[in-house]
Amino acid sequence: LPKGLTAIPHSMFRGCSALTSIEIPETVTSIGDNAFQGCSSLSEITIPKDVTYIGSFAFEYCKSLKEITLPNGLTEIYIWTFADCKQLTQIVIPDSVKSIGNSAFANCSNLTQVTIGKGVTYIYDLAFENCHNLTRIIVSPENTTYSSTGTCLVKTETATLIYAAKNFTIPTDGSVTTIGSYAFAGHLELESIVIPEGILQIESDAFWMCSALKNVTLPRSLKSIKAAFSTGVNALHTVHYNGTKAQWNAISQYTILSSHIITVQCTDGKVFNQLS
């Protein structure tokens, strides 16, 4: 591309499936929405250091892209920006980034490590949806909003688990008291889980599309559960609860499993719920 160019417009190279590489001049500061969407053969690209805007869907379906370095002036990663970049293995979110959009890295099935900078203050739902091989999440110790145990991404102030990586271990030291919405979204291989004591709340769609999930054990400490198993968790019919029937009935419940008859096995017997 010619020197002096300052922006790559919306959809400029969209669907150029034979494009394998491109040299962007240092004068570029903006990459528009859908700019390289569907460039499925694009294997290498260098983002100039002065780029401050990369639009929604900009690199979606760049299935051959193995590596990308984000510039230090970038302030936001928008929705689906790097979704379906299936060869991408690692990503470093620079300190300048404030937010990571919905499904920004969805379906990056070979992504193994994510490093989140100190400036990130908001991560939207499903940012790492279906990243089946993501095993390590690193958060800058200077980040005051989020923290990580290595396999669990936590919103610090509310002690909310917002994303669990592969081979996760839910903390039991009090740093997590809520399982957030979509925390386990797309864990297609997950068949069994024990939620540890100390967890007080489980939010809606926490186990969204966990289609293999059959065995769930809930802690006696639980105070509130929303529609955590409502979408795509069709293999689950019985939930084990480490408390009595009276304690279970005292929990604030908002549709545990929609359109299913579910049995809750308590320590002193079963509770049968017809939920809708």
CSV table of N, CA, C and O in Angstrom, one decimal, residues 32 41 122 249:
chain,number,residue,atom,x,y,z
A,32,GLY,N,-10.6,0.0,9.1
A,32,GLY,CA,-12.1,0.1,9.2
A,32,GLY,C,-12.7,-1.2,9.4
A,32,GLY,O,-12.1,-2.3,9.4
A,41,SER,N,-6.6,-16.6,3.5
A,41,SER,CA,-5.2,-17.0,3.2
A,41,SER,C,-4.2,-16.1,3.8
A,41,SER,O,-3.0,-16.4,3.7
A,122,TYR,N,-13.2,-3.2,30.9
A,122,TYR,CA,-14.4,-3.8,30.6
A,122,TYR,C,-14.2,-4.9,29.6
A,122,TYR,O,-13.6,-4.7,28.5
A,249,ASN,N,-34.8,-25.0,49.0
A,249,ASN,CA,-36.0,-24.2,48.7
A,249,ASN,C,-35.8,-22.8,49.2
A,249,ASN,O,-36.6,-21.9,48.8
